[in-house]
Every structure is written in C-alpha cells, then in structure tokens.
Amino acid sequence: MFWVQTLLVVLVTIGLPLVLFYFFRLKQLSSSPTYLWAIRLEKLEKELRRGLQQTESQIEAANNEQASNITKARAQALKKHLADLELDLLKQGQGIGPSVLDGLRQAGYYDVGAVADAFSLQNVPGVGPEREKTLKATASKITANATKEFNLGKGPEAAREREREAKTTRDFEQAMRDPLRTIAVYRSALEELGPRLALAHQNGSSLHFSFRQPALLSPDTLDAPLPTIDEFWGRPVNPVPMPASKAPKPLPEVASSKEAVEEPSSDEFLKPRKTQPLPPKSAPAPSSGRSTPDDPFDPFGADVPDAPKPSNPPKPSTPPPPTSRPTQPQTPTEQTISWFETMVDLGLSAAKSDGRIVEAERKTLLTALHERFATEKAVTNHVEIDACLAGRDSTELDNLRDRLMVLRGDQRRWGYRLCCKIMGPAAERNTRENEFLALLRRMLNLKAPSPDSIDLADPESVLEFDLEREISADAVRRQKNLLFDKYDPEKSSCPSEAEKCKIRRKQIEKATKDILTSLGAPIDAPPTTEDPFAAPGSRYNPDLDDILG
C-alpha cells in the first residue's frame, strides 16, 4: 500500500505540472495564426497518411492471400497429376509383378502417389520389409520425375493450372487498379504539400512542450487555401506499379509439336534460316561456291539451299544498334536549383560527420545558404531557404558523389568552404571532421594551391587561393599584391626566370579581373581618406590582416 501511495504522489507531482503547462501553452498558442495554420496542415497530413497506410495494408493483405491461393491450388493440381500415375509403372522396380500390384489394389492403393505417401505397406499380402523398401523407392523416383515434369509445365494438369493461374492473376491485377491509383493520389498529395508540411512541423504541435514561439510567416502563405482530399482525387495521376507478387513463379508454357514447326513468313527476318559454324581462324575458308557471311546472325547472309547465289554477292550491311535516347541538358535554372539542393545535402552531411548535428551548425548552414542563394530567383521561387532543412535527413557523403562530380570548379570550392565553415576553425576540428574533409578533397579533386598545380582556366587556381579562404574583392586585391611581390622580375636571378615572372604576372592580372568582374566589384580599390589621427608611419599589412582578421 505504501508503494501505491508513493507512486500516486510521484504521478501527481510530475503529471499535474505537465498537464497544466500543456493547457497553458495551448491557450497561449491558440491566438497565433501561424500555429492554427500549422495545426490544419498537420491534420490534413494525418488524414492522407492514414489513408495511404490503410490502402497499402489492403494491397499487401490481398497480395498475400493471392499468393496463398495460388500455392494451395497448385498443390492440389500436383496431387491430381500424381493421382494419374497408374500402379503399372511400379513394375520398373525389381521383383514387383502383377500379384504385388493386385495386392496393392485390394489394400486400397490405386496410384503411385498413394504408395509413395503410405506410412507402411507391410499390411499388403506378399509385401515384406525388403519389398516395401523397393516399392517406396520406386514410387518416390516415379513421383519425383512426375513432379519435375509438372513444374516444367508438362502434362494436362499443368496446362489447366497454368491457364487458371493466368486468369486469376489478371482478375487480381484488375481488382487492384483502384487501390494502386489511391496510393498514387495520396503520395502525390504529400509530395505537393512537402514544403508547407515542413513549416507546419516546426510551428505546430511540436511547440506544446517548448518555450519557442511560432515563426512569422507571410500573409500569402497563411491565407493560401489548403487543398482538400476531394481535390486531390479529381487530379489525374498514374497508378503506382503493382508490388512484387509473393506467389510462386508461373508454370512455364511448353510448345507442342505442332507449334514447334515454324510457319513461313513474309518478313525476311522471321524466316527460318540455317547457319554454318564458323571455321577456326587457323583453318582456311571452305572452297565451296558459298560465301560465309561476316555476321552469323545476319539473315541475308544465311545459306539457303534452294536460293540462287550470285557469283559475287554484296556484303550485307547490319543495321546499327539502337541508341539510347540522349538525356536533355539542364537549363541554367535547373542547374542552379540542383546546385542548391546538393549544397544543402552536403552541408548536412558535413554537420553529421562527427555523429550529431547541433543547432549552431544548422544556423551556420542556413546563414551561408542565405548569403549565396538569396539573390538567386531560381532558388527562391523553388523553395523557401528558411524551410529547406526542415524534415531533411543527412546523406552519406559517398551517396553525393555523382551529384558533386557534375559541379563546376568554383561550385566545388564553395561547397568545400561551406563544410569548413560549418565545422569551425581547423584547430577545433576532431578526427572525424578532418577525415571527412580529406575525403571530400579527394572526391572533388581539390588540391592545395601551389605554382606547380595551376589551372589557367580557373582564376582561383591562378591566384593560388587557399581552399578555406573566403573569396571577396578585398581578398582578391590583397592576394594579387602578394603574388606581384612574389613574382617580381627584378628579384630574378636570370633572364629566363624574369621572363617567367612577367608571364605569371599577366596571368595573375587577368585572373584578378575575371574574379572581380564576377563579384561585380571594381578592378581598383575605392580611395579611402587617410586618418589624420593615425600613428606616423602606419601602413596596410595584408599578412597581419589575414592573421588578425
């Protein structure tokens, strides 16, 4: 009794504050338009998912029942097939004659299958232990061969069962058309509501036991009418494919002797033809008047005995193999959207590299995406950047390989810098994060900047920019000044080295113009007014600025 009282006290102590807090939050949130909008969306999502789950369960149950019925019917057909095996077939066994067969008939065994399934045959007159072994071994061998023939589709029982199974399968697929269309409707509805559902999950029932407040959504989002389930039903969709059947494979169809004879056809490719085996490479070609075709599968080069053969028949030309339909190239808008989606998945993969994703990493990723893609109309018209991480799971880096390899060089470096920014400074990274970055560098084919690995088509490579360094107009001008000082022809020791420095300077100047033009910044830095209160002799030091920020 003491334990019951203690348990009641604990439940009241813990449960009552939770209940009071829940109703307090419910009353507080009920005045928020965003919360009410999210609750309506969550209710619609529950109805769609409930209907989808019920329909999928219905199809799975029907599929299992169909498989069970086919299995039972086939077992019955096999049993009838074995019942047609007469006892006279047992004469194949040694020492089994007419008297033994008559005794089996008198004992109630009228077919070979019954003998093979019998528990004991020693109650039959004239059958002892040795003869029983012979009878059972012979009957088992005969039934095994008959079962094998049945499974190969041979025999009248197999033919009837094959026709019955085909009709049953057709009727079953016809009956499943409406449920399959229902699944397609529900899936299409959930996919269409995906972006709005992601916002609803953040601002709906998840706020009950938290201190967070609903987000401030635009009136256009809140006032947009929500579609009803009836509206989704009225839209045309393609039914989803039928799930794989759990029934045994259909019995193969055996061609009869009449069907095996090929009838003449007006199509030259369908006419029966004879082909001679190709002679070995070392053996000379046969000296007959017939020419061996270059392609043994070419019907026009076949050797037809009665056809007239010209002295020099033209070499047949084989039709070219069918080519696959070329994939349509992506438009610039689609490429930008694909790049954005890839960067979102790459950022989540980088954040999950150490085993978990913290809120600070999510904020860093969202901030970087905003800075880069907020001005891209293709992205902002496609998805809300604030909601791009809602309900999105992290992806393994290896699964992003194909999507990363199609990116341009500047897009790859931006993605690498995004991962570095999410993981923080190099001194604070753990072993898993360093391994992730090393694997990403190999996957993106990114190398540390050096004069020996310069790609003239890549301005950042020409300027020897560090992989983790942010690209800005000031950083580009600063890097140009450093490289001009590094490749000063006057510091060269020989004329050939001085000439190389001049060429290198031209490359650096061109790369600087290209990057600044892409950033929309002027080539020369804007003039700055000198501080009259600055210490005498103070000057701009780019190396210290890189260190001190």
XYZ file of C-alpha atoms in Angstrom:
549
model
C 0.000 0.000 0.000
C 2.908 2.312 0.769
C 4.315 1.830 -2.730
C 0.952 2.605 -4.310
C 0.697 5.832 -2.349
C 4.262 6.770 -3.284
C 3.546 6.100 -6.952
C 0.404 8.235 -6.862
C 2.324 11.082 -5.251
C 5.041 10.899 -7.920
C 2.478 10.825 -10.713
C 0.622 13.803 -9.315
C 3.855 15.691 -8.690
C 5.137 15.192 -12.224
C 1.964 14.807 -14.254
C -0.058 17.697 -12.888
C 2.535 20.397 -13.785
C 2.903 18.890 -17.254
C -0.851 18.934 -17.830
C -1.134 22.496 -16.574
C 1.807 23.581 -18.731
C 0.247 21.891 -21.785
C -3.069 23.708 -21.392
C -1.269 26.980 -20.699
C 0.744 26.641 -23.913
C -2.359 25.578 -25.830
C -4.188 28.701 -24.750
C -1.139 30.851 -25.477
C -0.624 29.412 -28.954
C -4.285 29.428 -29.958
C -4.028 33.135 -30.732
C -1.199 32.653 -33.240
C -2.276 32.467 -36.931
C 0.878 30.503 -37.767
C 0.086 27.865 -35.139
C -3.524 27.472 -36.295
C -2.339 27.213 -39.920
C 0.214 24.546 -38.940
C -2.390 22.540 -36.988
C -4.707 22.472 -40.027
C -1.863 21.230 -42.193
C -0.885 18.558 -39.681
C -4.488 17.348 -39.552
C -4.595 17.107 -43.350
C -1.296 15.231 -43.344
C -2.611 12.713 -40.788
C -5.662 12.005 -42.934
C -3.515 11.490 -46.018
C -1.030 9.223 -44.241
C -3.801 7.235 -42.572
C -5.480 6.629 -45.926
C -2.136 5.752 -47.545
C -1.284 3.261 -44.794
C -4.703 1.615 -44.929
C -4.549 1.214 -48.708
C -1.008 -0.174 -48.609
C -2.061 -2.666 -45.910
C -5.063 -3.650 -48.021
C -2.874 -4.334 -51.064
C -0.335 -6.270 -49.011
C -3.072 -8.450 -47.464
C -4.613 -9.084 -50.882
C -1.177 -9.938 -52.295
C -0.559 -12.448 -49.513
C -3.992 -14.005 -49.972
C -3.440 -14.272 -53.735
C -0.084 -15.995 -53.188
C -1.620 -18.407 -50.666
C -4.487 -19.309 -53.007
C -2.143 -19.960 -55.931
C 0.136 -22.101 -53.767
C -2.787 -24.210 -52.481
C -4.330 -24.576 -55.939
C -1.000 -25.654 -57.423
C -0.547 -28.238 -54.673
C -3.995 -29.640 -55.459
C -3.178 -29.730 -59.182
C 0.072 -31.570 -58.465
C -1.819 -34.041 -56.318
C -4.217 -34.723 -59.200
C -1.260 -35.071 -61.544
C 0.330 -37.689 -59.281
C -3.030 -39.471 -58.923
C -2.951 -40.151 -62.681
C 0.186 -42.297 -62.295
C -1.041 -45.868 -62.619
C 0.270 -48.706 -60.482
C 1.642 -50.495 -63.546
C 4.529 -48.002 -63.506
C 5.807 -49.753 -60.361
C 6.848 -52.728 -62.495
C 10.091 -50.819 -63.028
C 11.147 -51.972 -59.571
C 12.920 -55.284 -59.168
C 10.677 -58.138 -58.030
C 7.398 -56.220 -58.443
C 4.931 -58.202 -60.520
C 1.175 -58.392 -61.190
C 0.449 -60.234 -57.934
C 2.027 -57.436 -55.868
C 0.079 -54.816 -57.801
C -3.192 -56.742 -57.273
C -2.445 -56.860 -53.557
C -1.906 -53.111 -53.513
C -5.222 -52.524 -55.275
C -7.034 -54.791 -52.816
C -5.447 -52.828 -49.933
C -6.758 -49.522 -51.376
C -3.672 -48.188 -53.209
C -4.762 -47.247 -56.727
C -1.958 -44.925 -57.886
C 1.785 -44.434 -57.434
C 1.334 -41.284 -55.335
C -0.640 -43.204 -52.715
C 2.122 -45.807 -52.493
C 4.795 -43.122 -52.086
C 2.811 -41.416 -49.277
C 1.889 -44.619 -47.440
C 3.199 -44.928 -43.886
C 3.592 -48.716 -44.087
C 2.942 -51.313 -46.811
C 3.568 -54.448 -44.797
C -0.188 -54.969 -44.322
C -0.384 -55.806 -48.060
C -0.235 -59.552 -48.744
C 3.171 -60.608 -50.084
C 4.938 -57.383 -49.064
C 7.726 -57.703 -46.508
C 10.327 -55.205 -45.284
C 12.630 -55.593 -48.312
C 9.836 -55.381 -50.869
C 8.359 -52.412 -49.030
C 11.692 -50.562 -49.442
C 11.724 -51.435 -53.141
C 8.121 -50.269 -53.617
C 8.664 -46.987 -51.802
C 11.976 -46.262 -53.577
C 10.405 -46.945 -56.977
C 7.282 -44.892 -56.175
C 9.393 -41.962 -54.862
C 11.525 -41.981 -58.014
C 8.435 -42.008 -60.260
C 6.680 -39.239 -58.305
C 9.866 -37.126 -58.267
C 10.117 -37.331 -62.047
C 6.407 -36.566 -62.402
C 6.710 -33.565 -60.064
C 9.654 -32.280 -62.090
C 7.641 -32.587 -65.313
C 4.713 -30.784 -63.674
C 6.946 -27.914 -62.559
C 8.239 -27.693 -66.149
C 4.667 -27.243 -67.355
C 4.245 -30.684 -68.908
C 1.009 -32.620 -68.704
C -2.694 -31.727 -68.894
C -2.945 -30.838 -65.194
C -0.053 -28.365 -65.517
C -1.673 -26.785 -68.598
C -5.023 -26.385 -66.822
C -3.337 -24.956 -63.725
C -1.320 -22.534 -65.851
C -4.474 -21.204 -67.518
C -6.280 -20.950 -64.187
C -3.353 -19.038 -62.589
C -3.150 -16.649 -65.555
C -6.871 -15.861 -65.299
C -6.627 -15.446 -61.523
C -3.651 -13.083 -61.893
C -5.448 -10.965 -64.496
C -8.541 -10.672 -62.300
C -6.379 -9.804 -59.288
C -4.470 -7.058 -61.133
C -7.760 -5.652 -62.434
C -9.151 -5.557 -58.888
C -6.011 -3.793 -57.612
C -6.131 -0.907 -60.107
C -8.282 1.335 -57.897
C -6.196 0.784 -54.709
C -2.990 1.429 -56.665
C -4.422 4.682 -58.010
C -5.426 5.621 -54.474
C -1.828 5.190 -53.317
C -0.643 7.368 -56.194
C -3.118 10.100 -55.207
C -2.001 10.096 -51.561
C 1.694 10.119 -52.447
C 1.218 12.937 -54.952
C -0.673 14.975 -52.361
C 2.043 14.511 -49.712
C 4.734 15.429 -52.220
C 2.873 18.588 -53.253
C 2.402 19.635 -49.621
C 6.023 18.850 -48.725
C 7.416 22.420 -48.298
C 4.361 23.592 -46.355
C 4.367 20.466 -44.172
C 7.989 21.139 -43.257
C 6.999 24.577 -41.955
C 3.987 23.119 -40.174
C 6.137 20.582 -38.306
C 8.239 23.425 -36.911
C 5.303 25.625 -35.887
C 2.568 23.138 -34.968
C 2.130 20.558 -32.210
C 5.879 20.425 -31.552
C 5.558 23.757 -29.716
C 3.276 22.417 -26.961
C 6.054 21.372 -24.586
C 8.599 24.014 -25.558
C 9.146 27.700 -24.964
C 9.558 28.522 -28.655
C 7.140 30.839 -30.380
C 5.664 30.270 -33.860
C 7.543 31.792 -36.763
C 6.259 34.899 -38.506
C 5.047 33.707 -41.896
C 3.923 35.958 -44.704
C 0.175 36.603 -45.187
C 0.359 34.980 -48.634
C 1.453 31.709 -47.038
C -1.132 31.824 -44.267
C -4.060 32.925 -46.450
C -3.418 30.444 -49.257
C -6.345 27.956 -49.264
C -5.438 24.401 -48.302
C -6.484 21.732 -50.809
C -8.993 19.111 -49.695
C -8.736 15.376 -50.193
C -11.560 15.528 -52.754
C -9.496 17.960 -54.831
C -6.595 15.505 -54.893
C -8.946 12.746 -56.028
C -10.028 14.814 -59.011
C -6.485 15.226 -60.355
C -5.153 12.784 -62.971
C -2.350 10.535 -61.717
C -0.665 7.401 -62.985
C -1.259 4.339 -60.766
C 1.817 3.089 -58.944
C 3.208 -0.228 -60.195
C 1.907 -3.445 -58.704
C 4.144 -4.700 -55.872
C 6.092 -7.868 -56.475
C 3.937 -10.957 -56.115
C 4.785 -13.409 -53.349
C 3.232 -16.274 -55.291
C 5.448 -18.929 -56.928
C 6.551 -18.255 -60.474
C 4.060 -19.235 -63.197
C 4.403 -22.676 -64.696
C 6.347 -22.454 -67.970
C 4.478 -22.983 -71.195
C 5.633 -25.953 -73.241
C 5.283 -25.671 -77.009
C 3.536 -28.590 -78.639
C 4.998 -30.418 -81.602
C 2.707 -28.528 -83.986
C 3.661 -25.182 -82.503
C 7.353 -26.029 -82.749
C 7.177 -26.093 -86.569
C 7.844 -22.594 -87.879
C 5.428 -21.336 -90.478
C 6.686 -19.385 -93.476
C 6.584 -15.619 -93.023
C 6.664 -12.739 -95.451
C 9.145 -10.963 -93.185
C 12.685 -11.876 -94.195
C 13.902 -11.543 -90.605
C 11.331 -14.087 -89.366
C 12.056 -16.799 -91.967
C 13.799 -19.932 -90.683
C 17.417 -19.978 -91.673
C 20.403 -22.225 -91.420
C 23.804 -21.052 -90.370
C 27.031 -22.924 -90.801
C 29.541 -22.930 -87.956
C 32.426 -20.539 -88.498
C 35.725 -22.284 -89.336
C 38.612 -21.846 -86.901
C 40.938 -18.928 -87.508
C 43.840 -21.165 -88.409
C 41.855 -23.203 -90.910
C 41.371 -21.868 -94.449
C 37.920 -20.925 -95.655
C 35.960 -23.716 -97.396
C 36.493 -23.821 -101.120
C 32.795 -24.196 -101.957
C 30.958 -21.642 -104.027
C 29.126 -20.376 -100.999
C 30.476 -17.415 -99.104
C 30.469 -17.349 -95.336
C 28.719 -14.225 -94.028
C 30.713 -11.852 -91.857
C 27.874 -11.722 -89.345
C 26.464 -15.185 -88.476
C 23.269 -13.512 -87.183
C 22.585 -11.679 -90.457
C 19.514 -13.290 -92.109
C 20.528 -12.066 -95.573
C 23.848 -13.877 -95.290
C 22.164 -17.172 -94.364
C 22.818 -20.169 -96.522
C 19.521 -21.158 -98.126
C 19.973 -24.293 -100.289
C 17.389 -23.517 -102.983
C 18.088 -19.815 -103.376
C 20.168 -18.719 -106.394
C 23.592 -17.474 -105.358
C 25.291 -14.700 -107.339
C 28.955 -15.046 -108.128
C 29.896 -12.029 -106.032
C 27.091 -11.386 -103.560
C 27.153 -7.917 -101.991
C 28.244 -7.775 -98.418
C 25.167 -7.225 -96.250
C 25.141 -4.221 -94.008
C 23.948 -4.862 -90.492
C 21.572 -2.293 -89.049
C 23.168 -0.024 -86.448
C 22.428 -0.895 -82.818
C 19.637 1.105 -81.231
C 20.969 4.062 -79.386
C 19.579 5.188 -76.094
C 17.685 8.425 -76.052
C 20.072 11.235 -75.153
C 19.345 12.953 -71.906
C 18.136 16.514 -72.206
C 20.687 19.040 -70.871
C 19.614 21.002 -67.845
C 18.624 24.618 -68.200
C 20.544 27.248 -66.165
C 17.609 27.439 -63.755
C 17.636 23.681 -63.211
C 21.421 23.716 -62.753
C 21.149 26.417 -60.058
C 18.404 24.503 -58.234
C 20.425 21.287 -58.448
C 23.474 23.076 -57.049
C 21.426 24.466 -54.166
C 19.930 21.050 -53.310
C 23.388 19.458 -53.439
C 24.846 22.109 -51.124
C 22.020 21.574 -48.619
C 22.708 17.823 -48.508
C 26.475 18.380 -48.416
C 26.160 20.820 -45.511
C 24.024 18.375 -43.520
C 26.494 15.580 -44.275
C 29.374 17.752 -43.010
C 27.452 18.645 -39.850
C 26.685 14.942 -39.204
C 30.315 13.856 -39.817
C 31.086 13.920 -36.075
C 27.972 11.897 -35.263
C 25.378 14.595 -34.492
C 24.022 17.893 -35.797
C 23.868 20.751 -33.297
C 21.744 23.879 -33.640
C 24.769 26.121 -34.217
C 25.767 24.084 -37.268
C 22.245 24.378 -38.693
C 22.303 28.157 -38.221
C 25.708 28.420 -39.886
C 24.469 26.377 -42.845
C 21.296 28.458 -43.217
C 23.251 31.706 -42.984
C 25.694 30.620 -45.686
C 22.837 29.479 -47.944
C 21.083 32.819 -47.456
C 24.216 34.803 -48.296
C 24.810 32.866 -51.508
C 21.353 31.965 -52.834
C 19.025 34.687 -51.511
C 19.544 36.667 -54.735
C 19.022 33.635 -56.985
C 15.444 33.865 -58.230
C 15.599 30.275 -59.498
C 16.120 29.066 -55.917
C 13.803 31.442 -54.078
C 10.960 30.676 -56.495
C 11.576 26.955 -55.983
C 11.844 26.668 -52.194
C 11.950 28.769 -49.059
C 15.546 28.776 -47.825
C 14.413 29.002 -44.189
C 12.475 25.753 -44.591
C 14.972 23.817 -46.713
C 16.354 21.934 -43.670
C 13.001 21.113 -42.082
C 12.397 17.381 -42.035
C 15.511 16.703 -44.129
C 17.779 13.805 -43.122
C 21.517 13.836 -43.592
C 23.001 11.905 -46.532
C 26.201 9.907 -46.608
C 28.996 11.648 -48.485
C 29.515 8.683 -50.806
C 25.877 8.947 -51.940
C 26.552 12.535 -53.097
C 29.470 11.588 -55.338
C 27.577 11.643 -58.651
C 25.907 14.990 -57.840
C 29.183 16.606 -56.770
C 31.134 15.491 -59.840
C 28.882 17.461 -62.220
C 29.547 20.767 -60.449
C 31.883 23.412 -61.801
C 35.214 24.126 -60.135
C 34.022 27.280 -58.375
C 30.902 25.483 -57.122
C 33.024 22.638 -55.729
C 35.284 25.046 -53.853
C 32.265 26.917 -52.473
C 30.870 23.621 -51.193
C 34.216 22.756 -49.581
C 34.398 26.171 -47.884
C 30.807 25.685 -46.705
C 31.807 22.436 -44.967
C 34.854 24.138 -43.379
C 32.658 26.988 -42.134
C 30.171 24.530 -40.593
C 32.933 22.595 -38.807
C 34.593 25.731 -37.453
C 38.315 26.625 -37.246
C 40.876 23.945 -38.063
C 42.219 23.886 -34.510
C 38.790 22.904 -33.125
C 38.025 20.056 -35.560
C 38.055 16.468 -34.402
C 39.407 13.409 -36.200
C 36.119 12.532 -37.925
C 35.724 16.031 -39.337
C 39.299 16.064 -40.663
C 38.753 12.667 -42.288
C 35.525 13.964 -43.856
C 37.316 16.991 -45.352
C 40.185 14.853 -46.639
C 37.722 12.500 -48.356
C 35.808 15.477 -49.783
C 39.022 16.980 -51.214
C 39.839 13.713 -52.976
C 36.262 13.368 -54.238
C 36.186 16.941 -55.599
C 39.776 16.724 -56.876
C 40.764 19.822 -54.886
C 44.453 20.373 -54.214
C 46.339 22.845 -52.080
C 47.394 25.926 -54.111
C 50.919 25.790 -55.500
C 52.739 27.195 -58.569
C 53.175 23.641 -59.889
C 49.432 22.859 -59.995
C 47.970 25.932 -61.691
C 44.895 25.607 -63.886
C 44.854 28.596 -66.236
C 41.131 28.122 -66.843
C 40.464 28.562 -63.116
C 41.081 32.129 -61.816
C 41.212 30.993 -58.172
C 43.894 28.445 -59.043
C 45.914 31.127 -60.829
C 45.741 33.353 -57.730
C 46.783 30.380 -55.524
C 43.833 30.913 -53.204
C 43.706 28.724 -50.116
C 40.819 26.219 -50.178
C 39.313 27.527 -46.939
C 39.775 31.229 -47.616
C 36.679 33.298 -48.346
C 36.543 34.998 -51.751
C 35.917 38.744 -51.550
C 37.008 41.789 -53.527
C 39.461 42.887 -50.836
C 40.882 39.372 -50.520
C 41.398 39.163 -54.297
C 43.205 42.516 -54.468
C 45.284 41.593 -51.454
C 46.273 38.260 -52.990
C 47.205 39.991 -56.243
C 49.553 42.365 -54.418
C 51.202 39.493 -52.555
C 51.750 37.494 -55.750
C 53.036 40.527 -57.652
C 55.600 40.973 -54.904
C 56.412 37.262 -55.025
C 56.872 37.191 -58.815
C 58.852 40.427 -59.165
C 61.070 40.203 -62.284
C 63.659 42.492 -60.698
C 64.283 39.905 -57.990
C 65.016 37.177 -60.548
C 68.473 35.705 -60.801
C 68.472 35.089 -64.568
C 66.694 36.424 -67.692
C 64.683 33.226 -68.226
C 63.305 33.375 -64.691
C 62.462 37.059 -65.142
C 60.522 36.206 -68.303
C 58.562 33.549 -66.397
C 57.720 36.118 -63.711
C 56.375 38.525 -66.353
C 54.161 35.811 -67.823
C 52.988 34.855 -64.349
C 52.076 38.460 -63.579
C 49.956 38.691 -66.725
C 48.109 35.538 -65.669
C 47.539 36.948 -62.172
C 46.236 40.242 -63.528
C 43.789 38.509 -65.877
C 42.537 36.183 -63.127
C 42.042 39.153 -60.793
C 39.912 40.960 -63.378
C 37.827 37.824 -64.009
C 37.026 37.261 -60.331
C 36.320 40.919 -59.571
C 34.050 41.132 -62.614
C 32.110 38.062 -61.444
C 31.771 39.670 -57.976
C 30.580 42.943 -59.507
C 33.443 44.854 -57.842
C 35.713 47.482 -59.457
C 39.180 46.469 -60.529
C 40.847 49.125 -58.398
C 40.040 49.550 -54.730
C 37.960 52.649 -53.931
C 40.022 55.501 -52.465
C 39.996 55.836 -48.716
C 40.599 59.004 -46.741
C 43.650 58.851 -44.559
C 43.018 59.019 -40.827
C 44.652 62.228 -39.530
C 44.944 60.697 -36.083
C 46.757 57.562 -37.288
C 50.202 56.901 -35.920
C 53.002 58.141 -38.166
C 54.491 55.505 -40.373
C 51.471 53.173 -40.114
C 50.708 51.278 -43.281
C 48.477 48.493 -44.553
C 49.882 44.994 -43.840
C 47.939 42.224 -45.596
C 49.752 39.416 -43.769
C 48.741 40.743 -40.362
C 45.188 41.334 -41.600
C 44.923 37.691 -42.613
C 46.021 36.620 -39.133
C 44.144 39.155 -37.044
C 41.073 39.394 -39.294
